[in-house]
CSV table of C-alpha atoms in Angstrom, one decimal:
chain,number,residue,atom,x,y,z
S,16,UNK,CA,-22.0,-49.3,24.1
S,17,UNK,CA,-23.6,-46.0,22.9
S,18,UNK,CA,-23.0,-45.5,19.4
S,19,UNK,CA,-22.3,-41.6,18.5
S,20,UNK,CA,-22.3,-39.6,15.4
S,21,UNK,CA,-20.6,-36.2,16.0
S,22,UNK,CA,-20.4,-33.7,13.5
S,23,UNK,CA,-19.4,-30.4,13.3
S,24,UNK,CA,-17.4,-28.2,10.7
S,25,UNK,CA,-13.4,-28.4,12.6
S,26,UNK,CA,-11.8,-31.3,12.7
S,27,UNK,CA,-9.9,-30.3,15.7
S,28,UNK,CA,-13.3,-30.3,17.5
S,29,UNK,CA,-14.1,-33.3,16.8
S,30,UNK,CA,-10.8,-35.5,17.4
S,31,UNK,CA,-10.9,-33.5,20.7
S,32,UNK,CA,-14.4,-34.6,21.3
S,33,UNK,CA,-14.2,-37.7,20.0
S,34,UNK,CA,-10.8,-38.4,22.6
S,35,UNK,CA,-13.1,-37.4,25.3
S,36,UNK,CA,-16.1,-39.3,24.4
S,37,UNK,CA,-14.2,-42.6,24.2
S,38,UNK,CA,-12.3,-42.2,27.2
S,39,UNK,CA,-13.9,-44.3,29.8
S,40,UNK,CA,-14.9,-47.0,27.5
S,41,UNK,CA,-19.0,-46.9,27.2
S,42,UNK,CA,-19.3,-44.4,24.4
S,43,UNK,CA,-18.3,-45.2,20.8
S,44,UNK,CA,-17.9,-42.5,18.0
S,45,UNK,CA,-18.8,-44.3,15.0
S,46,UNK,CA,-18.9,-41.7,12.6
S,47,UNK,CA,-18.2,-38.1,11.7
S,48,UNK,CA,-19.2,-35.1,9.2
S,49,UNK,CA,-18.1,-31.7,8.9
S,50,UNK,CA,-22.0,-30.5,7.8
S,51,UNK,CA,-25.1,-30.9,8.1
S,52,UNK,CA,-26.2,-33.0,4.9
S,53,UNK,CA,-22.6,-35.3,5.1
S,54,UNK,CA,-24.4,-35.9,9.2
S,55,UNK,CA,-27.9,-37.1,7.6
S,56,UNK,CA,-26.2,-39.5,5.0
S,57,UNK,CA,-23.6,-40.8,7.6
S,58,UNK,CA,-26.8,-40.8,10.4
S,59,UNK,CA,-28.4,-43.2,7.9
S,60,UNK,CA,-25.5,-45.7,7.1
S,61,UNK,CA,-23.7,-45.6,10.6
S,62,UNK,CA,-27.0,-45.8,12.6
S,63,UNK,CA,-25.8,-44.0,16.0
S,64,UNK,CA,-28.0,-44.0,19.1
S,65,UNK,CA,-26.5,-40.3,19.8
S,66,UNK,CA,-26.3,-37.1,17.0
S,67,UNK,CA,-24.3,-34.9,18.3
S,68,UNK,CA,-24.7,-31.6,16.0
S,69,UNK,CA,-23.1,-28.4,15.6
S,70,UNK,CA,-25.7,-25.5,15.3
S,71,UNK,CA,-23.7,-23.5,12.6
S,72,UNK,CA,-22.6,-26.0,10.1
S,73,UNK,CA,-21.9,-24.9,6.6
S,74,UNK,CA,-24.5,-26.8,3.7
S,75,UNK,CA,-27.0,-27.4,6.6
S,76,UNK,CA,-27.1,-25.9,9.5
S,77,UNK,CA,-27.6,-28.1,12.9
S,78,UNK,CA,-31.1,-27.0,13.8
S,79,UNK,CA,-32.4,-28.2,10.1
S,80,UNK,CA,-30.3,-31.2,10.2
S,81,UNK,CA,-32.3,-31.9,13.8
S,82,UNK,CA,-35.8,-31.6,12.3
S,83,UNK,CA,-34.8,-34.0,9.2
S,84,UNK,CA,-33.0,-36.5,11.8
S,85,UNK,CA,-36.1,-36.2,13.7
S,86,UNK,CA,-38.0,-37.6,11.0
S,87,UNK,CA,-35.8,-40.9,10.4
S,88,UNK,CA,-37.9,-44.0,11.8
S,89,UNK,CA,-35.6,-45.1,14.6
S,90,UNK,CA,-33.3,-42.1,14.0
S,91,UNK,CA,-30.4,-41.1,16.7
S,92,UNK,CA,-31.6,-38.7,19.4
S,93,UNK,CA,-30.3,-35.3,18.7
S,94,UNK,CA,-27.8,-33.5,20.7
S,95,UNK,CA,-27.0,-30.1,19.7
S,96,UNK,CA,-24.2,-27.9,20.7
S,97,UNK,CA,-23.2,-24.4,20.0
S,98,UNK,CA,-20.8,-21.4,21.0
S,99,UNK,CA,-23.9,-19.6,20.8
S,100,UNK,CA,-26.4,-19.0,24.1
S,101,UNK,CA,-29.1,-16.6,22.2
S,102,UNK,CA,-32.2,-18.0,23.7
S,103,UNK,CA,-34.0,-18.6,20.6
S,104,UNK,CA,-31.2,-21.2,19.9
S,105,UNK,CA,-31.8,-23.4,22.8
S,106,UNK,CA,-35.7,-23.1,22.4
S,107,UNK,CA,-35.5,-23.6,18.4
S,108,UNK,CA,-33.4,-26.6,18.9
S,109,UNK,CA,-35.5,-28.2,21.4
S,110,UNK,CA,-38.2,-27.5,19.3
S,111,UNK,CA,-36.6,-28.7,16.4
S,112,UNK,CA,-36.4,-32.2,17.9
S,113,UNK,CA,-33.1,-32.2,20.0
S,114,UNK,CA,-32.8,-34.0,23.5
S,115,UNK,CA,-30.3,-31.8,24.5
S,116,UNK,CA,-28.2,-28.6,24.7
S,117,UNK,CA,-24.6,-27.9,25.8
S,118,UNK,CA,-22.9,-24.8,24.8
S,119,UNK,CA,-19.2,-25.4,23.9
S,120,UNK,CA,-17.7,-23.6,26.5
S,121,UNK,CA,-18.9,-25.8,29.1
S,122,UNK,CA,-16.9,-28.9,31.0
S,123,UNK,CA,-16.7,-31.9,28.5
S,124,UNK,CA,-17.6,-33.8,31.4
S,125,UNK,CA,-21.2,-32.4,30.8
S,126,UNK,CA,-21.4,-33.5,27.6
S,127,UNK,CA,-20.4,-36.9,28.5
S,128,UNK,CA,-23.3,-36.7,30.8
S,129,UNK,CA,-25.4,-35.6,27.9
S,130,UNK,CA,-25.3,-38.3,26.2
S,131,UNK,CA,-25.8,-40.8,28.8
S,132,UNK,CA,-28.7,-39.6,29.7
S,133,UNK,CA,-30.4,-38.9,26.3
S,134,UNK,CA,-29.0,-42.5,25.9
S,135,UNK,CA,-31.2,-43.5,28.1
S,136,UNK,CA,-34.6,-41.3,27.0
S,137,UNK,CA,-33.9,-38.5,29.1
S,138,UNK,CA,-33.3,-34.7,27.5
S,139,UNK,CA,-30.2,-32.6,29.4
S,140,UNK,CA,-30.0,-29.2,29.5
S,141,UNK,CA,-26.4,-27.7,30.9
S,142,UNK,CA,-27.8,-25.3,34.0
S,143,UNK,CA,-26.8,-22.1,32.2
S,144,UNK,CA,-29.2,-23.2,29.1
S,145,UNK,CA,-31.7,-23.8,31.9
S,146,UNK,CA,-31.5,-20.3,32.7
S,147,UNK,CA,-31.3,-19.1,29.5
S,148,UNK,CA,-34.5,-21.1,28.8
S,149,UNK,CA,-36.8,-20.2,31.9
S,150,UNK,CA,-35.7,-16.0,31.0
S,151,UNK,CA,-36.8,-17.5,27.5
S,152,UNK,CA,-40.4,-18.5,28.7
S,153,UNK,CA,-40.8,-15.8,31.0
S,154,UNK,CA,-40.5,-12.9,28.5
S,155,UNK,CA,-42.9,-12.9,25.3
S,156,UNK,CA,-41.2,-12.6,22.2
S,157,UNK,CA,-42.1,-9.1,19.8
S,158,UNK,CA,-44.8,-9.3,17.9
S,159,UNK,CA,-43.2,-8.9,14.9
S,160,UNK,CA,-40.5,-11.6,15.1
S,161,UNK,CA,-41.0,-14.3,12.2
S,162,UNK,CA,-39.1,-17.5,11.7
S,163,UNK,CA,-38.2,-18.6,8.6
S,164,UNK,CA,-39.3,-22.1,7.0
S,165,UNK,CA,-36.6,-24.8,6.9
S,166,UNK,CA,-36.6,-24.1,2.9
S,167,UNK,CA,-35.8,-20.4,3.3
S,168,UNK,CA,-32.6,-20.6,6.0
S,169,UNK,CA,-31.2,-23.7,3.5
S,170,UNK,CA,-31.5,-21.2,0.7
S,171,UNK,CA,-30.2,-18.5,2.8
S,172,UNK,CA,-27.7,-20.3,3.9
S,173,UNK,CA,-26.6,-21.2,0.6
S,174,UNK,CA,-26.5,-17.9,-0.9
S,175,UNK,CA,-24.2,-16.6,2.5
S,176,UNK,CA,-22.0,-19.4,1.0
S,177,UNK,CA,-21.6,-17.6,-2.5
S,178,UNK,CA,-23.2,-20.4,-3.9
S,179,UNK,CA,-25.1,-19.4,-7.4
S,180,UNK,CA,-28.9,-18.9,-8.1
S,181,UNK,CA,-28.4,-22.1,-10.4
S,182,UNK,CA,-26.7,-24.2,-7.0
């Protein structure tokens, strides 16, 4: 049985998902969150095989949630998916730790997929993400494009929130 944790911030999203997931019987949702810091707790007591992660999550996003889940000693292999198919997504996640990348409009077969084969050790990438990857590598990025630490998007993200200086 593969043990999943899914997260992401709409609950109709993830009973779909989950429905999906569980249909034929070898894959298990064990747990849930609707954010990134409620997935790293839950990662930690549920102890999935599988992440699956949302990149836009509100509290913490999916790509820093990745890189602390990354971290965990016998952690679940990361996941992510997204509605988003910007290149520096797909290549930030990957670098960020994750084992895979499915945008949300693709088949939920695919993601079924996914997760069997990260499962077993492999990394999945849907064949548009592929594409979107090898255009990725192929053109260098401007010279004056500068990613921010995990510490400044959290504190970004936060303040996008309307959270306070003091929060």
């Amino acid at each position: 049985m593969i043990r999943v944790l899914l997260a992401d911030d709409h609950v109709m999203f993830r009973e779909a998902i989950t429905a999906i997931l569980e249909k034929d019987g070898d894959i298990s949702v064990v747990a849930t969150a609707s954010d990134g810091r409620e997935a790293l707790r839950t990662a930690v007591e549920a102890k999935p095989r599988i992440a699956i992660l949302d990149v836009f999550m509100p509290s913490l996003n999916g790509m820093d949630a990745t890189r602390q889940m990354s971290s965990i000693k016998s952690g679940p292999r990361v996941i992510l998916i997204s509605g988003h198919h910007e290149p520096r997504f797909i290549v930030e996640g990957l670098k960020a730790g994750a084992r895979a990348y499915i945008r949300k409009e693709n088949a939920a077969g695919e993601l079924v997929r996914a997760v069997r084969e990260v499962a077993k050790g492999g990394v999945y990438l849907s064949s548009d993400a592929t594409e979107i990857v090898a255009r990725a590598i192929r053109t260098p990025p401007p010279a004056h494009n500068r990613m921010l630490s995990t510490r400044e998007r959290e504190v970004l993200q936060l303040v996008a929130e309307g959270r306070s200086t003091k929060e």
